Tab-separated table of C-alpha atoms in Angstrom:
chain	number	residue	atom	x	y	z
A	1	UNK	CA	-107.449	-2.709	57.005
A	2	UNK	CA	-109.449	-0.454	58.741
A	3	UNK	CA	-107.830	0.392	62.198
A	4	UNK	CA	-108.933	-0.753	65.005
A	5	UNK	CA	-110.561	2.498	67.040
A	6	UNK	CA	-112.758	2.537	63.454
A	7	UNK	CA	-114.136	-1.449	64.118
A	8	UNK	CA	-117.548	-1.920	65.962
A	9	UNK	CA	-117.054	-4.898	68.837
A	10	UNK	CA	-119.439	-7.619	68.133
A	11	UNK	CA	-120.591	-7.326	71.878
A	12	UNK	CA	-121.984	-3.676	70.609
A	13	UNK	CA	-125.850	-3.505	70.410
A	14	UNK	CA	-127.145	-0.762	68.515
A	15	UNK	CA	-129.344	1.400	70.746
A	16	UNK	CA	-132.194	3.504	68.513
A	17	UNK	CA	-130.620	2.124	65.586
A	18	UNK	CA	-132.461	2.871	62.130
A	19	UNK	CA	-132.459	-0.260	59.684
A	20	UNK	CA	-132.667	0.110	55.658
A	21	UNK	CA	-132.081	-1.840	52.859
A	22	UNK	CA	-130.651	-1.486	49.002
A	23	UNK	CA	-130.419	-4.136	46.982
A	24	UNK	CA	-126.977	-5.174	47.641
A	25	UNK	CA	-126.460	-4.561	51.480
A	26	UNK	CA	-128.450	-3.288	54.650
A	27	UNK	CA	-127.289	-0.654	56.953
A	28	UNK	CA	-128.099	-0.995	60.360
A	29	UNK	CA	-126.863	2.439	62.077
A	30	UNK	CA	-127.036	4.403	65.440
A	31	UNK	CA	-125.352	7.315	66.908
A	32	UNK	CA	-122.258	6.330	69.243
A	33	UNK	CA	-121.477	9.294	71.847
A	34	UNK	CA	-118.063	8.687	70.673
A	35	UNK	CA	-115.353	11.326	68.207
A	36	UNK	CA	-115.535	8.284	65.815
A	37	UNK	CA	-117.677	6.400	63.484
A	38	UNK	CA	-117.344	2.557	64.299
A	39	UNK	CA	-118.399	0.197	61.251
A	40	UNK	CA	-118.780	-4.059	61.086
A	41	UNK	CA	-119.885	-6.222	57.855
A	42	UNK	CA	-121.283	-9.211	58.244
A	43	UNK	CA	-121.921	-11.644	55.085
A	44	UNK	CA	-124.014	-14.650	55.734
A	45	UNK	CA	-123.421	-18.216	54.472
A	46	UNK	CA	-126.562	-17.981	52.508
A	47	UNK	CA	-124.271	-15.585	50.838
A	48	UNK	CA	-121.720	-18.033	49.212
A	49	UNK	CA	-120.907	-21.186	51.261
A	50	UNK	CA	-117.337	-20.722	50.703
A	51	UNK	CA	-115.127	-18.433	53.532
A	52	UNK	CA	-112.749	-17.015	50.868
A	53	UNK	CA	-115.650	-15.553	48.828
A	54	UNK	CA	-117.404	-14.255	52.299
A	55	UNK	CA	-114.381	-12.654	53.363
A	56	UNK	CA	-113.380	-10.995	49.254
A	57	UNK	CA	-116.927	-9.700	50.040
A	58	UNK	CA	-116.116	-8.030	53.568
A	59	UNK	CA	-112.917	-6.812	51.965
A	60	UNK	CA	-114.385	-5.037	49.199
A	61	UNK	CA	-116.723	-3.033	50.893
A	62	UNK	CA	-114.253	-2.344	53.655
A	63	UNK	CA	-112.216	-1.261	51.251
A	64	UNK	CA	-114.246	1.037	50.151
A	65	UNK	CA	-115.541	2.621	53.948
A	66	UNK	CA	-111.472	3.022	54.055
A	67	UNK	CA	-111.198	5.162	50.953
A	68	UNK	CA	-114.329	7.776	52.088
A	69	UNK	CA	-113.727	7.754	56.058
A	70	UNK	CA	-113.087	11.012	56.460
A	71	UNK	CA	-116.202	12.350	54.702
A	72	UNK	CA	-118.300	10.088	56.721
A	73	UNK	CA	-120.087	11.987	59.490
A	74	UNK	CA	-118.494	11.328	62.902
A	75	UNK	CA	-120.498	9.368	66.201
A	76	UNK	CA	-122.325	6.547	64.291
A	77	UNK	CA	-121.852	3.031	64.382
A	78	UNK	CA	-122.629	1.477	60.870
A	79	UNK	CA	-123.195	-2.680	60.334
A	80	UNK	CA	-123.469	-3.623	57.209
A	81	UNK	CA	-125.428	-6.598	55.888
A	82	UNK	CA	-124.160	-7.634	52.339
A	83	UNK	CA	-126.398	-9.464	50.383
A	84	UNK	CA	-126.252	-12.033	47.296
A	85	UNK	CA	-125.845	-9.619	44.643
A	86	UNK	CA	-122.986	-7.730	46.110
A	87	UNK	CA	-120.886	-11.290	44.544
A	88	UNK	CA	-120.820	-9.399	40.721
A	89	UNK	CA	-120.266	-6.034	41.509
A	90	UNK	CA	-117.074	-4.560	40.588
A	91	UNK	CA	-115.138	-2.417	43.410
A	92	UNK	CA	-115.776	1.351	41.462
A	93	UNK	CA	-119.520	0.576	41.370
A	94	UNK	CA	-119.695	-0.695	44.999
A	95	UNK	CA	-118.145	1.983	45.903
A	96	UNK	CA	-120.234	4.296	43.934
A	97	UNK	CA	-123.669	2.931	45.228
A	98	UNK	CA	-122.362	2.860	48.974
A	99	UNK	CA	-120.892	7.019	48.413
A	100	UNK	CA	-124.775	7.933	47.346
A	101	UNK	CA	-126.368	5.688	49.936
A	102	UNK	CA	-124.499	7.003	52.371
A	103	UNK	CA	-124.598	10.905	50.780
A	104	UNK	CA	-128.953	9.906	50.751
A	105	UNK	CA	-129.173	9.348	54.599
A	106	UNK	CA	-127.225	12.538	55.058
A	107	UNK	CA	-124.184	10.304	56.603
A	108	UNK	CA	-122.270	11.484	54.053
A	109	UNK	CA	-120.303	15.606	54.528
């Protein structure tokens, strides 16, 4: 679980926040003013009705964030949209795609 100084409040609103898109999640991200970098997923119902998929989702691709926080540039807050096809993707590629995303928008040292 990612602690909680790392966790972007859902009363945050992105100010100057870029938005783009792959075709398993969007990235809505800003710079902070803080030390840290704050991330948030959110996985709609349109998604998969059921809660315990939603939340395998969230926990997937948190899991991942976990695993390359400390290469991840510091004083952005990151929210994730996950989208439909994120449901087949195995952990490794996830994590993969989201390391050259992220590497691609220069979020990545």
């Amino acid at each position: 679980m990612l602690p909680r100084e790392y966790r972007l409040p859902a009363s945050t609103r992105l100010v100057r926040a870029r938005f783009t898109k792959t075709g398993t999640f969007g990235m809505k991200y800003g710079e902070n003013n803080l030390g840290v970098s704050r991330f948030a997923f959110v996985v709609k119902k349109s998604v998969d009705k059921r809660a315990v998929v939603r939340n395998r989702i969230r926990r997937l691709f948190r899991s991942c964030i976990e695993e390359m926080r400390e290469q991840i540039v510091q004083g952005y807050d990151m929210l994730f949209f996950l989208e439909k096809g994120i449901i087949d993707k195995q952990q490794a590629d996830l994590c993969e795609g989201l390391q050259i995303f992220l590497r691609q928008k220069n979020l990545l040292s």
